[in-house]
Structures are given as C-alpha cells and as structure tokens.
Amino acid sequence: MGGALLLALLAAARADEPNTTFSTVTPDEEKAPLFPTDLFTEEQRRSGAVIFHVLGMGYMFVALAIVCDEFFVPALDVIIERLAIRDDVAGATFMAAGGSAPELFTSIIGVFVSFDDVGIGTIVGSAVFNILFVIGACALFSRTTLTLTWWPLFRDCTFYSISLLVLIYCFRDNCIYWQEALVLFSLYGAYVMFMRWNQPVERALKKLIYKNKVTRVRSTDQLMPTVSSPAQPRMHPT
C-alpha cells in the first residue's frame, strides 16, 4: 500500500497539465541525470578515494539507525498510547509510513534527478524483502516465542494484492495518468480508513468463521460424569 501511495504522489507531482503522463519508458526523451559533480576524479576514485563514498554511506546508515531508535520508535509509542490503537494497526499505518520514507526519497531522486525508474523497482522490491526476509529473520533470531494471529496477515495481504492488481492495470501502457495516480492515492486512503473499523470487522469475521466450529474431544470419558463408588460400611467390633 505504501508503494501505491508513493507512485501516486510522484505521478501527481509531474502532472502539470491534464494530459501529462508519468512514463516509465521514454527512450526518445531521455535526459541527463542531475547528479552533482563528484569531488574526486575517476582516477582518484580508482586510486582509493572511493573509500570516502563508502564511509559516507556507512555514516548515513548509522545516523538512520540512531534517529529511528532514539526518536522515531519512542514517538510512535507515545502516538499509540495517546490514540489508544492496537500495535498491528500502528505498524500498518505509522510504522509503514516511517519505514517507507527512504523509498519516498529514493523515488524522488529517481524521478526528478536521475530520470529513471529506480524508484518503482525499489518500492516493489522492498515489499518482497519485507515479507520474506524481514519476517523470516525475526522468527529465526527471536529469543522469545512470537504470538501471531492470522488476521493482520490476511488483512494486509488482501489490500496488498488489490494494490498490486491496480498497479499492474495502471502500467498496462507503461504510463501513469493523473487519473490513475488519483485512484492509487484513493486506494491507500481507503486502506487507512479501513483501519478505523479494524476491530469490528475482525470480530465480525471471526464470529462468522467460528460460528459452527465443533470442539473435538479425545475420549468419551470426558463426556461421561464421574460416579464415585458408595462407601463400604465399617464393621465395629462388639
């Protein structure tokens, strides 16, 4: 769902005219990337100056980890407590929006600076990474037993499948018009609004599923009442 929102924002931002499109393949109108000039020449980078780029990337990773641990997560805890919302709902809304911030800026750089479709690959690819690698790693290295329920997975996978189908339909001609971007944005708005009635829908669906559930017993002894034998009369010596 976050990917659909990002694509909608980027496509709408470039829709200056009613017929303007956001195209993924424009070989006839390729533009030179607007990246700033490197401080080092190619010869200097080959001689070892590329290590400064690696150090800069490492610094950004550490800075991102500090910001998330020291500011983002505590702020999210306060929001959850103040609004009295469940953890799974907060993770699907606030946490998802914060986690998609790097993808947003990657997409902005890809669309407005490098003029390629790297943002689309990042958005769709990161969803696969989050579903497979992140969940598998959390379950593999967790020190405690994780109690999971089927409802959050069913809810999010349903909306995610719908968003992918809509996204595929929008990309059928390799262009996204502003009307299609509005549809993608509205779809994410519907997902957020659904979270408002998440608990009632969950209770109604579980009640419908478990309405005719039959409880199995292993032995018929559990169905029969226990009858104690009458006490034997005691014989008193005369």
Short mmCIF file of N, CA, C and O in Angstrom, two decimals, residues 137-182:
data_model
loop_
_atom_site.label_atom_id
_atom_site.label_comp_id
_atom_site.label_asym_id
_atom_site.label_seq_id
_atom_site.Cartn_x
_atom_site.Cartn_y
_atom_site.Cartn_z
N ALA A 137 13.72 -13.48 9.21
CA ALA A 137 14.81 -13.18 10.13
C ALA A 137 14.31 -12.95 11.54
O ALA A 137 14.94 -13.39 12.51
N CYS A 138 13.17 -12.27 11.69
CA CYS A 138 12.62 -12.04 13.03
C CYS A 138 12.23 -13.35 13.70
O CYS A 138 12.48 -13.54 14.90
N ALA A 139 11.64 -14.26 12.95
CA ALA A 139 11.26 -15.55 13.52
C ALA A 139 12.48 -16.42 13.80
O ALA A 139 12.49 -17.21 14.76
N LEU A 140 13.53 -16.28 13.01
CA LEU A 140 14.71 -17.13 13.17
C LEU A 140 15.56 -16.71 14.36
O LEU A 140 16.08 -17.57 15.09
N PHE A 141 15.71 -15.42 14.59
CA PHE A 141 16.60 -14.93 15.63
C PHE A 141 15.86 -14.43 16.87
O PHE A 141 16.49 -13.84 17.75
N SER A 142 14.58 -14.64 16.95
CA SER A 142 13.83 -14.20 18.13
C SER A 142 14.17 -15.09 19.32
O SER A 142 14.23 -16.32 19.19
N ARG A 143 14.38 -14.48 20.47
CA ARG A 143 14.70 -15.23 21.68
C ARG A 143 13.45 -15.65 22.45
O ARG A 143 13.53 -16.44 23.38
N THR A 144 12.33 -15.10 22.13
CA THR A 144 11.07 -15.44 22.78
C THR A 144 10.09 -15.99 21.75
O THR A 144 10.29 -15.86 20.54
N THR A 145 9.04 -16.59 22.24
CA THR A 145 8.00 -17.12 21.37
C THR A 145 7.12 -15.99 20.88
O THR A 145 6.55 -15.24 21.69
N LEU A 146 7.02 -15.84 19.58
CA LEU A 146 6.20 -14.79 18.99
C LEU A 146 4.78 -15.31 18.81
O LEU A 146 4.54 -16.31 18.15
N THR A 147 3.83 -14.62 19.43
CA THR A 147 2.42 -14.98 19.31
C THR A 147 1.82 -14.22 18.13
O THR A 147 1.69 -12.99 18.17
N LEU A 148 1.48 -14.93 17.07
CA LEU A 148 0.95 -14.31 15.86
C LEU A 148 -0.47 -14.75 15.63
O LEU A 148 -0.88 -15.85 16.02
N THR A 149 -1.25 -13.89 15.00
CA THR A 149 -2.61 -14.19 14.60
C THR A 149 -2.74 -14.05 13.09
O THR A 149 -1.96 -13.35 12.45
N TRP A 150 -3.73 -14.69 12.54
CA TRP A 150 -3.89 -14.72 11.10
C TRP A 150 -4.52 -13.45 10.56
O TRP A 150 -4.38 -13.13 9.38
N TRP A 151 -5.23 -12.69 11.38
CA TRP A 151 -5.99 -11.55 10.87
C TRP A 151 -5.10 -10.45 10.28
O TRP A 151 -5.39 -9.98 9.15
N PRO A 152 -4.05 -9.95 10.97
CA PRO A 152 -3.23 -8.90 10.34
C PRO A 152 -2.62 -9.34 9.01
O PRO A 152 -2.57 -8.55 8.05
N LEU A 153 -2.16 -10.58 8.93
CA LEU A 153 -1.59 -11.07 7.68
C LEU A 153 -2.64 -11.14 6.58
O LEU A 153 -2.40 -10.73 5.43
N PHE A 154 -3.81 -11.65 6.92
CA PHE A 154 -4.90 -11.73 5.93
C PHE A 154 -5.34 -10.36 5.47
O PHE A 154 -5.55 -10.12 4.28
N ARG A 155 -5.46 -9.41 6.42
CA ARG A 155 -5.91 -8.06 6.08
C ARG A 155 -4.91 -7.36 5.16
O ARG A 155 -5.29 -6.83 4.10
N ASP A 156 -3.63 -7.37 5.55
CA ASP A 156 -2.63 -6.64 4.78
C ASP A 156 -2.36 -7.30 3.42
O ASP A 156 -2.14 -6.61 2.42
N CYS A 157 -2.35 -8.64 3.39
CA CYS A 157 -2.13 -9.32 2.11
C CYS A 157 -3.29 -9.09 1.15
O CYS A 157 -3.08 -9.00 -0.07
N THR A 158 -4.50 -8.98 1.67
CA THR A 158 -5.65 -8.70 0.81
C THR A 158 -5.52 -7.33 0.17
O THR A 158 -5.66 -7.17 -1.06
N PHE A 159 -5.23 -6.31 0.98
CA PHE A 159 -5.07 -4.97 0.42
C PHE A 159 -3.85 -4.89 -0.48
O PHE A 159 -3.86 -4.19 -1.50
N TYR A 160 -2.79 -5.59 -0.12
CA TYR A 160 -1.58 -5.56 -0.95
C TYR A 160 -1.83 -6.21 -2.30
O TYR A 160 -1.35 -5.72 -3.34
N SER A 161 -2.57 -7.30 -2.33
CA SER A 161 -2.88 -7.95 -3.60
C SER A 161 -3.74 -7.05 -4.48
O SER A 161 -3.52 -6.95 -5.69
N ILE A 162 -4.70 -6.38 -3.85
CA ILE A 162 -5.55 -5.46 -4.62
C ILE A 162 -4.72 -4.31 -5.18
O ILE A 162 -4.88 -3.93 -6.35
N SER A 163 -3.82 -3.77 -4.37
CA SER A 163 -2.99 -2.66 -4.84
C SER A 163 -2.07 -3.09 -5.98
O SER A 163 -1.85 -2.33 -6.93
N LEU A 164 -1.53 -4.31 -5.92
CA LEU A 164 -0.68 -4.80 -7.00
C LEU A 164 -1.47 -4.98 -8.29
O LEU A 164 -0.98 -4.66 -9.38
N LEU A 165 -2.69 -5.49 -8.18
CA LEU A 165 -3.51 -5.65 -9.38
C LEU A 165 -3.85 -4.30 -10.01
O LEU A 165 -3.79 -4.15 -11.24
N VAL A 166 -4.17 -3.31 -9.17
CA VAL A 166 -4.45 -1.98 -9.69
C VAL A 166 -3.19 -1.37 -10.30
O VAL A 166 -3.24 -0.72 -11.35
N LEU A 167 -2.04 -1.60 -9.66
CA LEU A 167 -0.78 -1.07 -10.19
C LEU A 167 -0.44 -1.71 -11.54
O LEU A 167 0.01 -1.02 -12.47
N ILE A 168 -0.65 -3.00 -11.66
CA ILE A 168 -0.41 -3.67 -12.95
C ILE A 168 -1.33 -3.12 -14.03
O ILE A 168 -0.91 -2.90 -15.18
N TYR A 169 -2.57 -2.89 -13.67
CA TYR A 169 -3.51 -2.32 -14.64
C TYR A 169 -3.08 -0.92 -15.06
O TYR A 169 -3.19 -0.56 -16.24
N CYS A 170 -2.58 -0.12 -14.12
CA CYS A 170 -2.15 1.23 -14.45
C CYS A 170 -0.91 1.22 -15.34
O CYS A 170 -0.70 2.14 -16.15
N PHE A 171 -0.08 0.19 -15.23
CA PHE A 171 1.15 0.11 -16.02
C PHE A 171 0.95 -0.67 -17.32
O PHE A 171 1.94 -1.01 -17.98
N ARG A 172 -0.28 -0.92 -17.71
CA ARG A 172 -0.52 -1.71 -18.91
C ARG A 172 0.04 -1.04 -20.15
O ARG A 172 0.43 -1.72 -21.11
N ASP A 173 0.09 0.30 -20.19
CA ASP A 173 0.62 1.03 -21.34
C ASP A 173 1.92 1.76 -21.01
O ASP A 173 2.30 2.68 -21.73
N ASN A 174 2.57 1.36 -19.91
CA ASN A 174 3.84 1.96 -19.48
C ASN A 174 3.71 3.45 -19.14
O ASN A 174 4.71 4.17 -19.15
N CYS A 175 2.51 3.89 -18.85
CA CYS A 175 2.28 5.29 -18.46
C CYS A 175 1.29 5.32 -17.31
O CYS A 175 0.39 4.48 -17.22
N ILE A 176 1.46 6.31 -16.45
CA ILE A 176 0.50 6.54 -15.37
C ILE A 176 -0.06 7.94 -15.55
O ILE A 176 0.67 8.93 -15.43
N TYR A 177 -1.34 8.04 -15.85
CA TYR A 177 -2.00 9.32 -15.97
C TYR A 177 -2.39 9.83 -14.59
O TYR A 177 -2.42 9.07 -13.61
N TRP A 178 -2.71 11.11 -14.53
CA TRP A 178 -3.03 11.68 -13.22
C TRP A 178 -4.31 11.08 -12.66
O TRP A 178 -4.48 10.99 -11.43
N GLN A 179 -5.24 10.62 -13.52
CA GLN A 179 -6.44 9.96 -13.01
C GLN A 179 -6.08 8.64 -12.34
O GLN A 179 -6.65 8.29 -11.29
N GLU A 180 -5.15 7.92 -12.93
CA GLU A 180 -4.72 6.66 -12.32
C GLU A 180 -3.95 6.89 -11.03
O GLU A 180 -4.07 6.12 -10.08
N ALA A 181 -3.16 7.98 -11.01
CA ALA A 181 -2.47 8.31 -9.77
C ALA A 181 -3.47 8.64 -8.67
O ALA A 181 -3.27 8.29 -7.50
N LEU A 182 -4.56 9.31 -9.02
CA LEU A 182 -5.60 9.61 -8.04
C LEU A 182 -6.27 8.35 -7.52
O LEU A 182 -6.61 8.25 -6.33
#
